[in-house]
XYZ file of C-alpha atoms in Angstrom:
463
model
C -2.111 -6.786 23.954
C -2.597 -9.371 26.580
C -5.856 -7.830 27.720
C -7.143 -7.785 24.100
C -6.152 -11.363 23.836
C -7.970 -12.478 27.007
C -11.172 -10.533 25.882
C -10.855 -12.433 22.564
C -10.624 -15.724 24.205
C -13.705 -15.085 26.227
C -15.817 -14.292 23.137
C -14.908 -17.376 21.209
C -16.490 -20.835 21.892
C -14.221 -23.019 23.919
C -14.356 -25.843 21.271
C -13.787 -23.565 18.311
C -10.572 -24.102 16.191
C -9.565 -20.440 16.766
C -9.851 -20.857 20.546
C -7.768 -23.940 20.415
C -5.207 -22.166 18.315
C -4.918 -19.273 20.783
C -4.258 -21.729 23.586
C -1.799 -23.782 21.599
C 0.171 -20.623 20.635
C 0.727 -19.939 24.283
C 2.953 -23.014 24.047
C 4.731 -21.477 21.184
C 5.414 -18.464 23.421
C 6.758 -20.797 26.118
C 9.117 -22.443 23.560
C 10.527 -19.128 22.979
C 11.235 -18.736 26.512
C 12.829 -22.181 26.656
C 14.947 -21.782 23.509
C 18.855 -22.107 24.142
C 20.614 -18.885 24.972
C 23.561 -17.836 22.872
C 27.057 -18.582 24.331
C 29.935 -16.841 22.617
C 33.089 -18.953 22.193
C 35.971 -16.378 22.357
C 39.344 -16.692 20.777
C 42.093 -16.845 23.439
C 44.505 -14.745 21.253
C 44.194 -11.451 19.460
C 43.504 -11.824 15.748
C 45.213 -9.266 13.642
C 42.955 -10.233 10.655
C 39.736 -9.664 12.636
C 37.271 -7.198 10.883
C 36.432 -4.337 13.090
C 32.696 -5.166 13.181
C 33.387 -8.522 14.871
C 34.437 -9.302 18.459
C 36.413 -11.947 20.323
C 34.019 -14.546 18.744
C 36.152 -14.145 15.571
C 38.660 -17.067 15.452
C 40.367 -16.328 12.163
C 40.945 -18.941 9.434
C 40.095 -22.147 11.071
C 38.770 -25.369 9.535
C 35.096 -26.483 9.910
C 36.274 -29.495 11.828
C 38.104 -27.500 14.357
C 35.230 -25.135 14.680
C 33.124 -28.153 15.441
C 35.443 -29.267 18.209
C 35.364 -25.800 19.907
C 31.552 -25.665 20.029
C 31.066 -29.450 20.846
C 28.751 -30.300 23.770
C 27.362 -26.811 24.260
C 23.813 -25.946 22.779
C 23.709 -22.359 21.640
C 27.507 -21.915 21.344
C 28.715 -19.847 18.419
C 31.864 -18.467 16.832
C 32.857 -16.691 13.570
C 35.508 -18.106 11.305
C 37.155 -16.929 7.992
C 36.618 -19.346 5.160
C 39.680 -21.284 4.092
C 38.175 -22.019 0.722
C 37.162 -18.262 0.101
C 39.398 -16.015 2.011
C 37.723 -12.677 2.898
C 34.346 -14.419 3.425
C 33.002 -15.316 6.933
C 30.995 -18.127 8.416
C 28.947 -18.256 11.538
C 29.243 -21.611 13.161
C 26.336 -22.334 15.573
C 25.788 -25.401 17.897
C 22.039 -26.622 17.755
C 20.502 -30.030 17.987
C 23.708 -31.793 18.841
C 25.328 -30.576 15.507
C 27.079 -27.566 14.123
C 25.245 -25.430 11.716
C 27.260 -23.201 9.387
C 25.902 -20.015 7.847
C 27.506 -17.572 5.307
C 27.744 -14.337 7.297
C 27.274 -10.832 5.899
C 27.673 -7.304 7.013
C 26.434 -4.071 5.395
C 26.218 -1.842 8.435
C 24.161 -4.538 10.095
C 24.695 -8.352 10.415
C 22.633 -10.879 8.458
C 22.532 -14.421 7.094
C 18.940 -13.960 5.514
C 16.401 -11.294 5.215
C 16.620 -10.052 8.826
C 19.321 -7.319 9.747
C 20.738 -7.241 13.292
C 22.747 -4.636 15.244
C 24.942 -7.322 16.706
C 26.079 -10.954 16.009
C 24.735 -11.858 19.537
C 21.240 -10.666 18.533
C 21.397 -12.566 15.298
C 22.319 -15.770 16.995
C 19.559 -15.232 19.678
C 16.804 -14.881 16.978
C 18.253 -17.821 15.082
C 18.139 -20.041 18.119
C 14.490 -19.071 18.908
C 13.406 -19.879 15.299
C 15.331 -23.083 15.045
C 14.006 -24.360 18.473
C 10.319 -23.414 17.747
C 10.452 -24.852 14.208
C 11.939 -28.088 15.644
C 9.367 -28.512 18.524
C 6.306 -27.130 16.859
C 6.875 -27.800 13.215
C 3.508 -29.475 12.579
C 1.488 -26.797 14.363
C 3.424 -23.949 12.505
C 2.596 -25.732 9.153
C -1.146 -25.612 10.175
C -1.486 -22.438 12.010
C -3.230 -20.466 9.228
C -6.068 -23.037 8.704
C -8.344 -21.724 11.243
C -7.564 -18.012 11.467
C -9.262 -16.030 14.406
C -9.702 -13.328 11.644
C -12.704 -15.106 10.391
C -14.277 -15.631 13.836
C -13.890 -12.239 15.320
C -10.900 -9.992 14.317
C -10.689 -6.862 12.348
C -13.188 -7.728 9.434
C -16.268 -8.436 11.466
C -15.669 -5.531 13.846
C -15.803 -3.025 10.991
C -18.279 -4.771 8.645
C -21.451 -2.956 9.686
C -19.750 0.433 9.840
C -18.233 -0.070 6.362
C -21.481 -1.302 4.600
C -23.397 1.550 5.997
C -20.764 4.100 4.887
C -20.244 2.603 1.464
C -23.837 2.347 0.730
C -24.909 5.984 1.321
C -25.561 8.071 -1.724
C -23.009 6.686 -4.233
C -23.906 6.685 -7.855
C -23.339 3.188 -9.307
C -21.438 2.826 -12.435
C -23.592 2.005 -15.365
C -22.726 -0.277 -18.203
C -23.759 1.245 -21.542
C -23.806 0.531 -25.296
C -22.780 3.208 -27.727
C -24.363 3.301 -31.270
C -25.241 5.579 -33.998
C -28.872 6.899 -34.322
C -29.555 6.363 -38.019
C -32.038 9.324 -38.103
C -29.603 11.934 -37.430
C -26.530 12.511 -39.620
C -23.637 13.753 -37.476
C -19.975 12.627 -37.139
C -20.671 11.092 -33.802
C -24.125 10.717 -32.372
C -24.639 8.917 -29.048
C -27.424 6.843 -27.726
C -26.924 4.902 -24.567
C -28.941 1.823 -23.543
C -28.588 0.076 -20.317
C -27.484 -3.639 -20.654
C -28.625 -6.529 -18.529
C -25.324 -7.070 -17.146
C -24.005 -6.915 -13.604
C -23.084 -3.450 -12.445
C -19.705 -2.735 -11.024
C -19.500 -3.840 -7.441
C -19.827 -0.935 -4.879
C -16.950 -1.607 -2.434
C -14.080 0.557 -1.472
C -11.724 -2.406 -0.937
C -8.184 -1.444 0.024
C -5.168 -3.906 0.422
C -3.041 -3.552 3.475
C 0.150 -1.723 3.372
C 2.253 -4.327 5.176
C 5.854 -3.517 6.329
C 8.207 -5.665 8.348
C 8.048 -4.643 11.985
C 9.942 -5.329 15.176
C 7.639 -5.721 18.127
C 8.671 -4.910 21.700
C 7.365 -7.526 23.997
C 5.125 -10.497 23.324
C 2.880 -10.094 20.381
C 0.173 -12.369 18.723
C -0.848 -12.461 15.125
C -4.170 -10.882 14.552
C -4.974 -13.252 11.719
C -4.157 -16.600 13.038
C -3.978 -15.694 16.775
C -0.452 -17.417 17.121
C 2.469 -16.150 18.832
C 4.892 -13.873 16.828
C 8.230 -15.412 17.730
C 11.755 -14.114 17.251
C 13.859 -11.341 18.528
C 13.326 -8.863 15.742
C 11.231 -8.498 12.596
C 8.743 -11.123 14.057
C 6.022 -10.012 11.549
C 4.591 -7.304 9.595
C 2.324 -4.303 10.471
C -0.015 -2.476 8.148
C 1.313 1.262 8.210
C -2.324 2.512 7.376
C -4.429 0.657 9.938
C -1.970 -1.066 12.330
C -2.933 -4.689 11.755
C -0.152 -6.914 13.026
C 0.292 -10.423 11.381
C 2.894 -12.951 10.590
C 4.613 -12.396 7.282
C 3.153 -15.641 5.926
C -0.267 -14.687 7.065
C -0.073 -11.358 5.420
C -0.618 -13.140 2.089
C -3.969 -14.474 3.273
C -5.585 -11.296 4.899
C -8.499 -9.880 2.827
C -8.223 -6.563 1.248
C -10.195 -4.807 3.962
C -7.845 -2.282 5.363
C -9.655 0.524 7.225
C -7.040 3.204 7.531
C -6.581 5.010 10.878
C -6.655 8.709 10.470
C -3.908 9.098 13.171
C -1.526 7.006 10.882
C -2.227 9.299 7.749
C 0.405 11.979 8.018
C -0.567 14.023 4.981
C -3.290 14.624 2.340
C -1.184 15.379 -0.714
C 0.753 12.324 -2.105
C -1.332 10.047 -0.125
C -2.990 6.971 -1.956
C -6.453 8.118 -3.077
C -8.350 5.017 -1.608
C -6.358 5.277 1.777
C -7.282 9.005 2.064
C -11.002 8.493 1.428
C -11.292 5.497 3.673
C -9.387 7.295 6.416
C -11.696 10.381 6.247
C -14.966 8.465 5.639
C -15.726 10.277 2.342
C -16.535 9.081 -1.159
C -13.978 11.404 -2.657
C -10.800 13.288 -1.322
C -11.758 16.373 0.408
C -9.272 18.275 -1.630
C -11.217 17.533 -4.758
C -14.601 18.586 -3.200
C -13.345 21.747 -1.587
C -11.318 23.010 -4.538
C -14.124 22.336 -7.013
C -16.627 23.910 -4.787
C -14.538 27.014 -4.548
C -13.865 27.172 -8.242
C -17.424 26.845 -9.159
C -18.359 29.452 -6.659
C -16.076 32.265 -8.086
C -13.926 31.124 -10.896
C -16.000 29.753 -13.663
C -15.700 32.691 -15.923
C -12.052 33.169 -15.263
C -10.133 33.340 -18.537
C -7.752 30.400 -18.998
C -9.208 28.508 -16.000
C -6.796 25.404 -15.215
C -4.526 26.651 -18.194
C -3.225 29.802 -16.460
C -0.866 29.020 -13.560
C -1.079 30.582 -10.102
C 1.961 31.488 -8.105
C 3.790 28.324 -7.256
C 4.559 29.642 -3.623
C 0.841 30.204 -3.074
C -0.046 26.810 -4.464
C 2.484 25.248 -2.121
C 0.831 27.104 0.707
C -2.398 25.561 -0.233
C -0.913 22.125 -0.222
C 0.637 22.647 3.327
C -2.857 23.998 4.578
C -4.503 20.791 3.428
C -1.683 18.577 4.891
C -1.883 20.501 8.107
C -5.588 21.269 8.549
C -7.331 18.787 6.288
C -10.944 19.886 5.720
C -10.531 22.938 7.786
C -8.068 24.359 5.360
C -8.995 28.004 4.363
C -8.964 28.361 0.753
C -11.611 31.103 0.472
C -11.293 34.345 -1.582
C -10.067 36.138 1.505
C -7.054 33.679 1.831
C -6.404 33.326 -1.941
C -7.980 35.967 -4.080
C -6.581 34.431 -7.357
C -8.720 31.465 -8.173
C -5.784 30.016 -10.347
C -3.988 29.210 -7.082
C -6.999 26.923 -6.103
C -7.056 25.389 -9.658
C -3.198 24.874 -9.560
C -3.617 23.187 -6.159
C -6.106 20.797 -7.442
C -3.870 19.699 -10.390
C -0.861 19.423 -7.978
C -3.036 17.142 -5.937
C -3.736 14.862 -8.950
C -0.124 14.965 -10.216
C 1.241 14.006 -6.585
C -0.930 10.866 -6.359
C 1.429 7.789 -6.000
C -1.209 6.009 -8.120
C -2.872 8.287 -10.860
C -6.678 8.598 -10.940
C -6.575 6.493 -14.243
C -4.163 3.894 -12.691
C -0.948 2.500 -14.042
C -2.660 -0.835 -14.616
C -5.224 0.656 -16.948
C -3.086 3.249 -18.649
C -2.370 1.192 -21.783
C -5.981 0.173 -22.060
C -7.000 3.715 -22.364
C -4.249 4.787 -24.749
C -5.228 1.790 -26.975
C -8.791 3.040 -26.753
C -7.912 6.439 -28.063
C -6.226 4.870 -30.921
C -9.266 3.101 -32.208
C -10.439 4.642 -35.496
C -14.183 4.146 -34.900
C -15.819 6.737 -32.604
C -18.381 4.393 -31.160
C -15.687 1.648 -30.505
C -13.497 4.338 -28.669
C -16.189 5.283 -26.322
C -17.089 1.595 -25.733
C -13.372 1.024 -24.874
C -13.134 3.827 -22.584
C -16.328 2.952 -20.884
C -14.948 -0.619 -20.266
C -11.761 0.952 -18.768
C -13.779 3.152 -16.389
C -15.535 0.214 -15.165
C -12.260 -1.412 -14.158
C -11.097 1.592 -12.114
C -10.943 1.130 -8.315
C -14.197 2.542 -6.937
C -12.588 5.573 -5.245
C -10.724 6.501 -8.350
C -14.003 5.965 -10.432
C -15.961 8.292 -8.202
C -13.345 10.941 -8.068
C -12.987 10.953 -11.885
C -16.735 11.042 -12.229
C -17.028 14.063 -10.013
C -14.152 15.899 -11.635
C -15.333 15.180 -15.183
C -18.901 16.509 -14.289
C -17.131 19.661 -13.026
C -15.017 20.044 -16.171
C -18.156 19.605 -18.278
C -19.683 22.572 -16.573
C -16.538 24.460 -17.058
C -16.901 24.108 -20.773
C -20.405 25.586 -20.481
C -18.559 28.854 -19.746
C -16.251 28.633 -22.746
C -17.488 32.060 -23.923
C -15.738 33.649 -20.832
C -12.988 31.170 -19.854
C -11.970 30.043 -23.347
C -11.676 26.467 -22.051
C -13.372 23.851 -24.210
C -13.131 20.040 -23.734
C -9.971 19.850 -25.951
C -8.163 22.525 -24.020
C -9.038 20.769 -20.776
C -7.767 17.510 -22.232
C -4.485 19.065 -22.951
C -4.257 20.288 -19.294
C -5.512 17.185 -17.519
C -4.378 14.386 -19.753
C -0.847 14.103 -18.382
C -2.220 14.965 -14.927
C -4.709 12.173 -14.582
C -2.880 9.449 -16.464
C 0.799 8.598 -16.378
C 2.753 5.553 -18.025
C 3.744 3.100 -15.353
C 7.395 3.047 -16.409
C 7.658 7.014 -16.093
C 9.418 7.110 -19.391
C 9.689 10.675 -20.852
C 9.613 9.419 -24.481
C 6.557 7.289 -23.790
C 4.814 10.219 -22.137
C 5.641 12.384 -25.178
C 4.412 9.872 -27.659
C 1.221 9.370 -25.762
C 0.297 12.979 -25.206
C -2.190 13.160 -28.029
C -3.960 9.982 -26.798
C -3.852 11.312 -23.162
C -5.519 14.525 -24.320
C -8.136 12.679 -26.477
C -9.092 10.262 -23.593
C -9.800 13.187 -21.237
C -11.486 15.209 -23.886
C -13.868 12.392 -24.810
C -14.661 11.750 -21.071
C -15.574 15.339 -20.635
C -17.691 15.545 -23.747
C -19.561 12.265 -22.976
C -19.511 12.327 -19.206
C -23.322 12.030 -18.886
C -23.196 8.772 -20.735
C -19.771 7.324 -19.608
C -20.692 7.523 -15.873
């Protein structure tokens, strides 16, 4: 970490705000080293009422004034007392800044007074003293530390920008904004004619938010957003579990949605967020979708009941494990799985297992309401508007799947699967209510089926 930091300093102009920030943050690191060390004030007698998870620092039911006397004159001194006002509750008394600070102390297997959990009271006090000392000595600096982030000058974004632009611009079909209207010369229940509008097209950008989780860093670490030292004994900041970006918790709210997942951190293919998977593998769609559809179109388009007939669940599970283990090298050929329904079942399982469905939770109600519109053209307009709001990776995956399902319907004479039948199969697979309520799902089944059916029937215009 220190070598990367030195390299970064060399690349920055010496008068840049980010360069100054990084130098000042070294002072924050020094402040952590200078922070008072915890000094446990032990009770001279054994306390029968002492909880088993406290040590000799427990002094029983003593007053706040007496605790103040015991701690007086020693920075970093601490003890635990039982509250006189609320017996059975405990207070951490800590000496800092020539005064005694009192915190309500909790235990649920770990000790805590706030968000952070600690294995021991000693660790809790150590972290508290570091935080108090730094916030006292560098309060103004801490308040301003996100104003000139190094992220904008060097950082993660600029290092990946060229690579990302090149990858995202190659061969992707842009979503089209279209108008649906009746052709007065043709009398039919629903006749479509699409005309491109002069409106902005959907932005081609596989943006992905970072998946930040609280993290405890071993050894000195600096925030990769603001370049400031990440202080504290534990839980000093957060780390993106998909790309490994390390930042302060407060800085995580300012980091752009530019996560570039590291393939080494993606442990599986199934049940992985769709955008995370395609970015990690540098593909426009999940390889599961491409490989399964390719195999089905190679040898299964005339299979009776395609997607409706189930394959053996044990074999479908084998396919899932093969993708999780081998990725794009998974063998799903006829020699491995002669029954094409196994491959079709694996594809449906992939979509069902997505943590965020292809038609996302946020847009679920929009599509359901679109299906309820009485006017056919208005329904298509509303569905099209919903499609344009899908995340790019979801849009591209759905476009590819719907084009495939449209081809499946062309073999209806053999497979007996028309758009309505496929809508019944894929409706609840591709879209699920955000609240996961069984009654809601049951009530919406007709609309789910209709949405997928209409997208299949009109995929050449909707995408």
